Coordinates of C-alpha atoms and ligand atoms in Angstrom, one line a residue:
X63 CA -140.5 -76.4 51.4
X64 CA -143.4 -74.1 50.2
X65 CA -142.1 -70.4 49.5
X66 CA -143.6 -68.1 52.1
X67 CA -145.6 -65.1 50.9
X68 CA -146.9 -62.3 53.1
X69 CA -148.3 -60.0 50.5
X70 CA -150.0 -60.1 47.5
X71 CA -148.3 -57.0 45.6
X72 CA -148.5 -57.8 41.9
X73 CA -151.0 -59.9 42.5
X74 CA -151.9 -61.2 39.5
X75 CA -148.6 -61.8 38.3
X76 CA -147.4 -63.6 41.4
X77 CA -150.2 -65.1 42.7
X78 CA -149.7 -68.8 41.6
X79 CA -152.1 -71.5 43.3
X80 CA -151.1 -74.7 44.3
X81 CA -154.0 -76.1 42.2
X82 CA -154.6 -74.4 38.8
X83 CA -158.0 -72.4 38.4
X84 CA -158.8 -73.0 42.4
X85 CA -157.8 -71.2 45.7
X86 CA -157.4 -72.3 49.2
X87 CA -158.1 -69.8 52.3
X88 CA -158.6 -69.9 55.7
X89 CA -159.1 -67.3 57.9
X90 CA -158.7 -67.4 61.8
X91 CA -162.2 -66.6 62.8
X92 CA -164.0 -65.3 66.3
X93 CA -164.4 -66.6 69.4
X94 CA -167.4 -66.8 70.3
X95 CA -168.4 -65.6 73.8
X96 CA -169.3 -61.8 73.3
X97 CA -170.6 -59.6 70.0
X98 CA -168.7 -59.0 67.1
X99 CA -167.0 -55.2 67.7
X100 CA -164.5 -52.7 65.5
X101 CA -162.0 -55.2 65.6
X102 CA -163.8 -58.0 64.5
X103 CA -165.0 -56.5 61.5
X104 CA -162.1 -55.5 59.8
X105 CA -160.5 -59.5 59.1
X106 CA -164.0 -60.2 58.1
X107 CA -164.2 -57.5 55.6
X108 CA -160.6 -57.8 54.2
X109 CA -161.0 -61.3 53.8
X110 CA -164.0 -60.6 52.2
X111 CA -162.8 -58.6 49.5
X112 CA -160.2 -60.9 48.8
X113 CA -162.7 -63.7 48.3
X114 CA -164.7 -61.4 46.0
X115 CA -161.6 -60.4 44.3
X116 CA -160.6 -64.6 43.7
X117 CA -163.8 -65.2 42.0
X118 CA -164.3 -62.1 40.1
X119 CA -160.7 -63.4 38.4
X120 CA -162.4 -66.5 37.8
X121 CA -161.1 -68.9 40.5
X122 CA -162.9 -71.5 42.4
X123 CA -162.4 -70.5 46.0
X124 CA -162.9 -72.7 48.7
X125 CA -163.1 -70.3 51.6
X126 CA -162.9 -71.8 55.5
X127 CA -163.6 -69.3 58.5
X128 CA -163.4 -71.4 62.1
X129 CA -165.6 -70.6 65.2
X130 CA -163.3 -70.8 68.1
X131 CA -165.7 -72.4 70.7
X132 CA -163.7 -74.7 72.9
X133 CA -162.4 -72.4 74.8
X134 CA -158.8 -71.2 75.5
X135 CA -156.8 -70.4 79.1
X136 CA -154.3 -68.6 76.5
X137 CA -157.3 -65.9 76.1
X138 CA -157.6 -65.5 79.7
X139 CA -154.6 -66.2 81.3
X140 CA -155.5 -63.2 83.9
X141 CA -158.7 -65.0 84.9
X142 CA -157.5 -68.3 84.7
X143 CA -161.0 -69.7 83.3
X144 CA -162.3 -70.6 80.2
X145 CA -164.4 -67.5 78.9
X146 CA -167.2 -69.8 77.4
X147 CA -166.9 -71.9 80.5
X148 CA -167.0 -68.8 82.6
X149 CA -170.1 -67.8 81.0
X150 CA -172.4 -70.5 80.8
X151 CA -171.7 -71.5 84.8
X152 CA -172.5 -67.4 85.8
X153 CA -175.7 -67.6 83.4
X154 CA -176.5 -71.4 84.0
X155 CA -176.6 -72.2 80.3
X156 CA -175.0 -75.4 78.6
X157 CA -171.7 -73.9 77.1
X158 CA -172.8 -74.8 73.2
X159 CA -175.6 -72.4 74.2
X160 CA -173.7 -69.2 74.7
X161 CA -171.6 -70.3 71.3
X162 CA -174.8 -70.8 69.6
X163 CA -176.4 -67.6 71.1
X164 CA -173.1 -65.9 70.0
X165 CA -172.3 -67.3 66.3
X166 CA -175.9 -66.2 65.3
X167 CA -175.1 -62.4 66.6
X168 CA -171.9 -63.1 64.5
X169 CA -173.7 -64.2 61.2
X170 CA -176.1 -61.9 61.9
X171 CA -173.7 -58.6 62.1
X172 CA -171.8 -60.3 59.0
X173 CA -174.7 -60.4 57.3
X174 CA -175.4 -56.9 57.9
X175 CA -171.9 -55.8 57.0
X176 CA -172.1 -57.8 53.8
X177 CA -169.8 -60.1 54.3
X178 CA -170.4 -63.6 52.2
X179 CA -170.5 -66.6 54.4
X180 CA -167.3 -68.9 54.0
X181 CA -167.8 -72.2 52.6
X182 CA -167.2 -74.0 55.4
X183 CA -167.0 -72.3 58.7
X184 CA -165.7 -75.4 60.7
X185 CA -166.5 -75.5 64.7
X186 CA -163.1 -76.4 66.6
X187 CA -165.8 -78.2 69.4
X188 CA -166.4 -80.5 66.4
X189 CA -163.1 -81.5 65.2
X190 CA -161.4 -83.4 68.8
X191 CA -161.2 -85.9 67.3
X192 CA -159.0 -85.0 64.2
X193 CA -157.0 -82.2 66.8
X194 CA -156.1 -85.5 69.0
X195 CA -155.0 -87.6 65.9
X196 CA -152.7 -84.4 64.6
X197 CA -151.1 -84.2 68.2
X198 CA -150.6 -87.6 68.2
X199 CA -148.4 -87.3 64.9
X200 CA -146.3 -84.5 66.4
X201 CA -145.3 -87.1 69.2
X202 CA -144.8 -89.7 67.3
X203 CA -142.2 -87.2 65.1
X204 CA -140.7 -86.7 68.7
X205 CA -141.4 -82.8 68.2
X206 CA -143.4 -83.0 71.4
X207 CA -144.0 -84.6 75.3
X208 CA -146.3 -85.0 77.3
X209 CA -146.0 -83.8 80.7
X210 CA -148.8 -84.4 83.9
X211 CA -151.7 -84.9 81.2
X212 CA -150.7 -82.1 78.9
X213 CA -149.1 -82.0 75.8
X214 CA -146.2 -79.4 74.7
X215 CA -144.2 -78.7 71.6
X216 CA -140.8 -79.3 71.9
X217 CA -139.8 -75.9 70.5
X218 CA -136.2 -76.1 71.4
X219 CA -136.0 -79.5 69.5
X220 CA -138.1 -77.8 66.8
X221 CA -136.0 -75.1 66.2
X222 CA -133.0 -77.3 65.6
X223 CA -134.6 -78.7 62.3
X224 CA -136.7 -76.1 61.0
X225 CA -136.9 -72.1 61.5
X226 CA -139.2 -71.5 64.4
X227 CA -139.9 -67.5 64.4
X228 CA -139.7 -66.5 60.4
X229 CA -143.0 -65.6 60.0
X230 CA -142.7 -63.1 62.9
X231 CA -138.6 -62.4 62.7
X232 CA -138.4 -63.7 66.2
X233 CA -135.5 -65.8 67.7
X234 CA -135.6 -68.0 70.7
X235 CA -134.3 -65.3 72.9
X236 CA -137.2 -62.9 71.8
X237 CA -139.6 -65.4 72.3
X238 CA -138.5 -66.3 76.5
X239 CA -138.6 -62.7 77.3
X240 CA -142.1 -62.5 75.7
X241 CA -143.6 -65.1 77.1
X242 CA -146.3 -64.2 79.3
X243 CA -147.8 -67.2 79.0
X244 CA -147.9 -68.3 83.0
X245 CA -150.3 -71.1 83.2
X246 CA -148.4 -74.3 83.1
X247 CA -144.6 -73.5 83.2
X248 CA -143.5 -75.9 85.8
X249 CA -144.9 -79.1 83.4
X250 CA -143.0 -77.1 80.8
X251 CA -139.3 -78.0 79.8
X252 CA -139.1 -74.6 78.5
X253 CA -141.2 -71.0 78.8
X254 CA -141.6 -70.8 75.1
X255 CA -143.1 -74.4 74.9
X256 CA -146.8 -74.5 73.9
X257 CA -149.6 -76.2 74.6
X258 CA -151.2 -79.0 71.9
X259 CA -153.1 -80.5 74.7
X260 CA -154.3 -79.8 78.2
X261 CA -155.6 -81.6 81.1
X262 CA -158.5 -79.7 82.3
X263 CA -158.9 -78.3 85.5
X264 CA -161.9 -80.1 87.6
X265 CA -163.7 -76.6 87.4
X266 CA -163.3 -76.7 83.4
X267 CA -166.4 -77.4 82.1
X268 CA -165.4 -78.1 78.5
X269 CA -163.2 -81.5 78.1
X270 CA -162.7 -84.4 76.1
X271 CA -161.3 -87.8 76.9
X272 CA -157.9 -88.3 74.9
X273 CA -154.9 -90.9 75.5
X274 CA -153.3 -88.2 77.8
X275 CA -156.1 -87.1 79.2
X276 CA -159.8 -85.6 80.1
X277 CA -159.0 -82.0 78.5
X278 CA -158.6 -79.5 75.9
X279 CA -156.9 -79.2 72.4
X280 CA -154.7 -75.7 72.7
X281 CA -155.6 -73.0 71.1
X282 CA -153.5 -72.9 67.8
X283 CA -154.4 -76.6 67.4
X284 CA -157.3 -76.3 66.0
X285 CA -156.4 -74.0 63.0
X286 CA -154.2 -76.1 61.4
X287 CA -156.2 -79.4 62.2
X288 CA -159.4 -77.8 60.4
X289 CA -157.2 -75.8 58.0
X290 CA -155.6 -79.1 56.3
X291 CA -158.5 -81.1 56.4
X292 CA -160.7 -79.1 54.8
X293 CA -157.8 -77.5 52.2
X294 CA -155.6 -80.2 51.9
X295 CA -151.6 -80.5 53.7
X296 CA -150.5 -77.7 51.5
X297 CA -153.1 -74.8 50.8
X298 CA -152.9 -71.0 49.1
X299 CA -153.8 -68.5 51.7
X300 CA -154.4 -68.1 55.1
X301 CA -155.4 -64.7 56.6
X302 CA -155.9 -63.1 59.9
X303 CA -155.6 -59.8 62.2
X304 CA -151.7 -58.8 62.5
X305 CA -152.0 -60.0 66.0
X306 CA -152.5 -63.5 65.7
X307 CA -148.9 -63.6 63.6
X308 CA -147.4 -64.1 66.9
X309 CA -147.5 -66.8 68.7
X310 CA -150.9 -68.4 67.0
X311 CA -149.9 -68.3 63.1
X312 CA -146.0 -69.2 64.3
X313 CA -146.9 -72.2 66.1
X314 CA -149.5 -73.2 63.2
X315 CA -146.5 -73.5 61.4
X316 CA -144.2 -74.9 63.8
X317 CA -147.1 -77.4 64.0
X318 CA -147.7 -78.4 60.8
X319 CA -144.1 -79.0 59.9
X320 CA -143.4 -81.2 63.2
X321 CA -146.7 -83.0 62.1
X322 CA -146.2 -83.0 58.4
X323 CA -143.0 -82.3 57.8
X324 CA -143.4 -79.6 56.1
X325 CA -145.3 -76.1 56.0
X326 CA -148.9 -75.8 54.8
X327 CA -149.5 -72.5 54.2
X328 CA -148.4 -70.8 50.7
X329 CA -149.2 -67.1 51.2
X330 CA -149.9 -65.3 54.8
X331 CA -152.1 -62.0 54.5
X332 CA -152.4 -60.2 57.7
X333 CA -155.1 -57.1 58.3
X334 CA -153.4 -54.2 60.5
X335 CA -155.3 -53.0 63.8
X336 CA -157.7 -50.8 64.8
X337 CA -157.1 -48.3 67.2
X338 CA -159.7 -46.4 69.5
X339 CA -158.4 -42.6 69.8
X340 CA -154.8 -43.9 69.1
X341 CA -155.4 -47.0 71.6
X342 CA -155.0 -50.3 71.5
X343 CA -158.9 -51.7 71.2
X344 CA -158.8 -53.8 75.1
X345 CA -160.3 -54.6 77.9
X346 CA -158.3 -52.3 80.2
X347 CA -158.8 -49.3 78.1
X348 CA -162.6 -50.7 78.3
X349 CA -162.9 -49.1 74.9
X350 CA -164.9 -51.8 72.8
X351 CA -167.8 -50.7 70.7
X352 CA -169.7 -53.7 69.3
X353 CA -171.1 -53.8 65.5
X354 CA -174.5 -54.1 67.4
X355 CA -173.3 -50.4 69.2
X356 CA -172.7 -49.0 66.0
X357 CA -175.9 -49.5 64.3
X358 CA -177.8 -48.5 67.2
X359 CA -175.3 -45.5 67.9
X360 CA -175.9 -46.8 72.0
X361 CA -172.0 -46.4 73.1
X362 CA -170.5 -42.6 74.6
X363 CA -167.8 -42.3 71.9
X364 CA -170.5 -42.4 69.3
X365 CA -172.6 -39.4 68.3
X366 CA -175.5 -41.0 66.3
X367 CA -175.8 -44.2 65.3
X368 CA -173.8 -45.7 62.0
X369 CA -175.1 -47.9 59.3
X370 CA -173.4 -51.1 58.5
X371 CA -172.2 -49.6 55.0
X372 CA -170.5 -46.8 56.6
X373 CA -168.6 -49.1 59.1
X374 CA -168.0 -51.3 55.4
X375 CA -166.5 -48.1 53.8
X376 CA -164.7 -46.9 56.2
X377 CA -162.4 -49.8 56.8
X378 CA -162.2 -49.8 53.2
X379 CA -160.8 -46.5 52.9
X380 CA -157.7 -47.7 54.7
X381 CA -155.2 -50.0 53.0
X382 CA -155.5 -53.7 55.0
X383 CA -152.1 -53.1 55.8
X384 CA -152.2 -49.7 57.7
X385 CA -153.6 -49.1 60.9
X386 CA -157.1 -47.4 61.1
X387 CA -157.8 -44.9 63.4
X388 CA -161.4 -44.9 64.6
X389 CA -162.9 -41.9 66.1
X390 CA -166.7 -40.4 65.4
X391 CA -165.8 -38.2 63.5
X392 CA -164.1 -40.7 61.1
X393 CA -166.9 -42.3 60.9
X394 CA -169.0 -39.2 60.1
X395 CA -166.5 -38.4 56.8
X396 CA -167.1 -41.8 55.9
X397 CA -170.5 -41.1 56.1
X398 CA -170.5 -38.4 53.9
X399 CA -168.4 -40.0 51.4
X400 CA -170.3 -43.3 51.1
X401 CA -173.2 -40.7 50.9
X402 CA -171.4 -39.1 47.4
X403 CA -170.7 -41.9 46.2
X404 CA -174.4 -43.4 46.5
X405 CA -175.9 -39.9 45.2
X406 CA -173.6 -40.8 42.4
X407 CA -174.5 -44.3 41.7
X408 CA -178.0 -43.5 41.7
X409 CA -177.2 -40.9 39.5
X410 CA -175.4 -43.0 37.0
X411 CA -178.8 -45.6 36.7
X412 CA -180.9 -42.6 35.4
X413 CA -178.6 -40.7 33.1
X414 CA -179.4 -40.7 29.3
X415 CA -176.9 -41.8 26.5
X416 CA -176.6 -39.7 23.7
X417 CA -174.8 -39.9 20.1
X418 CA -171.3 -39.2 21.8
X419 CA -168.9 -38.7 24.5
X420 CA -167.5 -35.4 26.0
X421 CA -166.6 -36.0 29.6
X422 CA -163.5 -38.2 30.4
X423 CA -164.3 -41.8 31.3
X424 CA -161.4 -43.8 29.9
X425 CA -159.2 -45.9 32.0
X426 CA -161.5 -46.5 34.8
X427 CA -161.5 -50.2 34.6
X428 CA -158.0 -50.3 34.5
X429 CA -157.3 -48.2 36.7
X430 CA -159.6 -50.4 39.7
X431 CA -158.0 -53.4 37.9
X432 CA -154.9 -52.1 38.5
X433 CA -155.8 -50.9 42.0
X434 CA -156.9 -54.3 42.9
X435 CA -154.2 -56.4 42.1
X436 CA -151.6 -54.5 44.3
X437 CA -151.9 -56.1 46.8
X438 CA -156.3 -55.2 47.3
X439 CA -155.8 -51.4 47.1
X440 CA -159.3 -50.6 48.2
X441 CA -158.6 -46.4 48.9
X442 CA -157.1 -46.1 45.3
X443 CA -160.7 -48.2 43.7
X444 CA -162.4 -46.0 45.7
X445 CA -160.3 -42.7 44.6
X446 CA -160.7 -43.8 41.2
X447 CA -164.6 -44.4 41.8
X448 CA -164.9 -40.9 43.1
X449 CA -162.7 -39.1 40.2
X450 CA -165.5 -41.2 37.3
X451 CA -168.1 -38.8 39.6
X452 CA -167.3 -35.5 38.0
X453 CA -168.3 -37.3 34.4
X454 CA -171.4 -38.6 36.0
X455 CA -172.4 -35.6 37.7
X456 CA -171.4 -33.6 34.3
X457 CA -173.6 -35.5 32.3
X458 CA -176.4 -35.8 34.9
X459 CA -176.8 -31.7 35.1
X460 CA -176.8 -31.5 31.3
X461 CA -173.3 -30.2 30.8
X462 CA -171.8 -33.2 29.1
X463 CA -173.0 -36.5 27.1
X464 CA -171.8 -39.7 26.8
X465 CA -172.6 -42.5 24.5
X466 CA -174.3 -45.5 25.0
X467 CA -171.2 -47.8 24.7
X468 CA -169.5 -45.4 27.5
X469 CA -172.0 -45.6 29.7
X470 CA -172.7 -49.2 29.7
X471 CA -168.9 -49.6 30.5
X472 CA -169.1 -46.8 33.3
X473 CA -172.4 -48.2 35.0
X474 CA -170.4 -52.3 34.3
X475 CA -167.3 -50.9 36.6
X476 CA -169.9 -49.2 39.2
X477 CA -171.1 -52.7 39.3
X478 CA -168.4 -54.9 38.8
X479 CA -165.9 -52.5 41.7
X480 CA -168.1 -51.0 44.0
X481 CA -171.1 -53.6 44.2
X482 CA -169.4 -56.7 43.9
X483 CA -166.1 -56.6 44.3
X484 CA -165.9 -53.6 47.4
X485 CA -169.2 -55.0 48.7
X486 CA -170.7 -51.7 49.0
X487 CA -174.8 -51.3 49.3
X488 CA -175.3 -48.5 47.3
X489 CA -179.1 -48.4 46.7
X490 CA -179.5 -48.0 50.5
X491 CA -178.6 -45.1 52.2
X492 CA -178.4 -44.0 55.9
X493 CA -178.0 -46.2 59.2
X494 CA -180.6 -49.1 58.6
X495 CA -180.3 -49.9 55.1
X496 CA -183.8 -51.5 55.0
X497 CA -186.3 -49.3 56.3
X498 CA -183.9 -46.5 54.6
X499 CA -185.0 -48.1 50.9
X500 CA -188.4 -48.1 52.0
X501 CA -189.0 -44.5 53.1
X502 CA -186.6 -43.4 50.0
X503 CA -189.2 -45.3 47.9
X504 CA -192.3 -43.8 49.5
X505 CA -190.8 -40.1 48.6
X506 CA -190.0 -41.2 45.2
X507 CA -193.4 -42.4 44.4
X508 CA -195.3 -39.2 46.2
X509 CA -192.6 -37.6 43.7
X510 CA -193.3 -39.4 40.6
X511 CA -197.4 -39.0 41.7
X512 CA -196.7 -35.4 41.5
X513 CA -195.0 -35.3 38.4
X514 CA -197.6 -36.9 36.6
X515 CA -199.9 -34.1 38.3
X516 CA -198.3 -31.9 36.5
X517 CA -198.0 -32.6 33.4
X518 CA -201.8 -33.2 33.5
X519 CA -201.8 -29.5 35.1
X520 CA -204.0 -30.8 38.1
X521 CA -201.9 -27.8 40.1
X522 CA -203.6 -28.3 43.0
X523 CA -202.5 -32.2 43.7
X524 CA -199.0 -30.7 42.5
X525 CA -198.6 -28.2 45.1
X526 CA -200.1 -29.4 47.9
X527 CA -197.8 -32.4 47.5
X528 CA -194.6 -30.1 47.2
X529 CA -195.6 -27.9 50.1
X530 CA -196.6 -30.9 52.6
X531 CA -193.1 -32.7 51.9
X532 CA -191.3 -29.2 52.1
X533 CA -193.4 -28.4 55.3
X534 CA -191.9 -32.0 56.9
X535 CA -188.6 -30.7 55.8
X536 CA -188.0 -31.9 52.6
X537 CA -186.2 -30.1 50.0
X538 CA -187.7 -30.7 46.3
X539 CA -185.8 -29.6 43.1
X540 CA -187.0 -29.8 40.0
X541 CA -184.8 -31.1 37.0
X542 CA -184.6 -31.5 33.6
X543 CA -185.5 -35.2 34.0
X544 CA -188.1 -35.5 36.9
X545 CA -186.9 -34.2 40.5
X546 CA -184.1 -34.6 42.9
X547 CA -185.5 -34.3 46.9
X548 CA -183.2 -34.6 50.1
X549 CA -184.2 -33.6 53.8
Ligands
LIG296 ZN1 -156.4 -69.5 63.9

């Protein structure tokens, strides 16, 4: 039996993969039949950083992300249809169209969040044929029945040779009374038994032929079919929101043990929620702001719109494993602090070195080392980001120097913390990154025209580019190295 993980504190002490020098993860990923919102952002981003973190200690990671297309009555049960179903019969499309439509909005969000793409982002449409073969090796264990068409776990039987419930704390008697699960009980032996396969409906558009019948894998199938074959029986990691621990992570288990005979995952990571004005992001609190709704600020509970970086930063200024309130106003600290820190950074590229050091920047690295490997601290990288700005903006307004060997090392950990481990843009500022670089650009090269104006004491060029900018509201100080504008 593998040891089971669920944090990473110590990290690099602890951490031991199965395979030296490479890592394992998968990460539960969407479902594709609506934008990405709040909630989708944050396993995407946590995830992220931890495969950043892997390879910046030098491991090969081999990192899988599904697309849940087939289709689940588990995410529905109130409807009793199949979402992407449901979709493509009320907008006449062929159902890999809306999860087409639907993973390029993903990638496309992901992209903007800067989130690296997985290695492998596996479709569970594509892999019937291995989700068939695994159910058929639970049956053949005699951990499962088939019933009508459909296929069940035999939790009860389960339960008598391994632990069902330890990655939750749950016991059988937890698990009846929260079973809400309604579809299906009377093919059921039990209320807690689950669905590996299902005979579809004659309304269900999606379905496969299988030796039980024309249907669907269940929902929690498809993880640990696409997880194993693509990571091996035993792998490192596998991630997800906090709300997938129960029942979809437990019966990943539950499934890989009746199938295998014994568990496949080494460490579980779980992300905490997001909550919307201390709610519970869902459809009855109709509360949902998409990524899309963000950027375009096009939702009431926004005020203006929000870049991609801000939404980045301000999920990272919550530990993964706390809940994260969001609320505009959150957002618009955030703001402002992603703002520092990018004055900062651009700061730090045009200071001067000089013979030696008098502002403190010792211990930085270590300290976002250190950060990092308990358990992906992001706040305290960040804290410690944001404590190296007084030396920056120290030596920037000519109070303080620093030598060439410190500032190397200051502008490497900007690099090495912020850009490429945190995944924060820092060149760009404001809501759209892109057009933001451009127009910053534009100023600075009017700017730099000017500058040059003066010193050749053409006075007229000079002014009348300072009093046009200030005139559109810009606000141009001069400085001992050139000029420093904002609006
Ligand atoms: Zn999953």
């Amino acid at each position: 039996m593998l040891e089971i993980y669920n944090s990473l504190t110590r990290f690099k002490e602890t951490f031991k993969p199965l395979h030296e020098g490479h890592v394992g993860m998968y990460v539960c990923g969407p479902t594709v039949y609506g934008d990405a919102h709040l909630g989708h952002a944050r396993p995407a981003i946590t995830f992220d950083i931890l495969y950043r973190y892997l390879q910046h200690l030098g491991y090969k990671v081999r990192y899988v992300r599904n697309i849940t297309d087939v289709g689940h009555l588990e995410h529905d049960a109130d409807e009793g249809e199949d979402k992407i179903a449901k979709k493509a019969r009320l907008e006449q499309l062929e159902p890999m169209e809306v999860v087409q439509f639907y993973t390029n909005r993903y990638h496309r969000d992901m992209a903007a969040l800067n989130v690296l793409p997985p290695s492998i982002e596996p479709h569970a449409s594509g892999h019937i044929i291995e989700q068939i073969a695994f159910v058929q090796k639970i049956l053949d264990r005699g951990y499962a029945y088939v019933s009508n068409g459909s296929v069940y776990m035999d939790v009860e039987k389960y339960a008598k040779d391994y632990p069902y419930g330890k990655l939750s704390g749950r016991n059988l008697n937890d698990i009846v009374t929260e079973t809400r699960e309604l579809d299906g009980q009377e093919e059921k032996k039990h209320s807690y038994d689950f669905a590996l396969w299902k005979k579809a409906a004659p309304e269900h558009i999606m379905h496969w032929p299988s030796p039980w019948s024309e249907g669907f894998p269940g929902w929690h199938m498809e993880c640990s079919t696409m997880g194993t074959k693509y990571l091996g029986e035993q792998f490192d990691i596998h991630g997800g929101g906090l709300d997938l621990i129960f029942p979809h992570h437990e019966a990943e288990i539950a499934q890989s043990c009746a199938a295998l005979g014994h568990e496949s995952v080494h460490y579980w990571m779980h992300n905490n929620m997001i909550t919307i004005a201390g709610k519970k992001m869902g459809k009855s609190y109709n509360n949902f702001i998409t990524l899309e709704q963000f950027f375009s600020g096009n939702h009431p509970l926004l005020s203006k719109p929000f870049g991609p970086m801000v939404i980045r930063f301000f999920i990272l200024q919550a530990h993964y494993r706390s809940t994260v309130d969001f609320s505009s106003e959150a957002l618009e600290a955030a703001e402002k602090g992603l703002q520092r820190m990018q004055e900062a950074y651009a700061r730090l590229q045009k200071i001067q070195p000089s013979a030696a050091t008098n502002v403190e920047v010792n211990g930085l690295r270590e300290k976002c080392q250190e950060a990092m490997d308990d358990d992906l601290n992001t706040p305290f990288v960040i804290a410690a980001l944001f404590d190296s700005t007084r030396a920056i903006n120290t030596v920037h307004d000519g109070k303080g120097t620093i030598s060439e060997a410190d500032l190397k090392e200051l502008k490497d950990v900007w690099q090495t913390f912020a850009i490429d481990i945190l995944g924060l843009r820092l060149e760009e500022q404001g809501a759209d990154g892109g057009k933001q670089k451009a127009f910053s650009g534009a100023i600075d090269l009017l700017l730099n025209i000017r500058l040059q104006a003066k010193q050749n004491k053409d006075w007229p060029t000079s002014d009348k580019i300072r009093n046009e900018l200030t005139a559109l509201g810009f606000q141009i100080k001069d400085t001992k190295d050139g000029f420093e504008w904002s609006i």
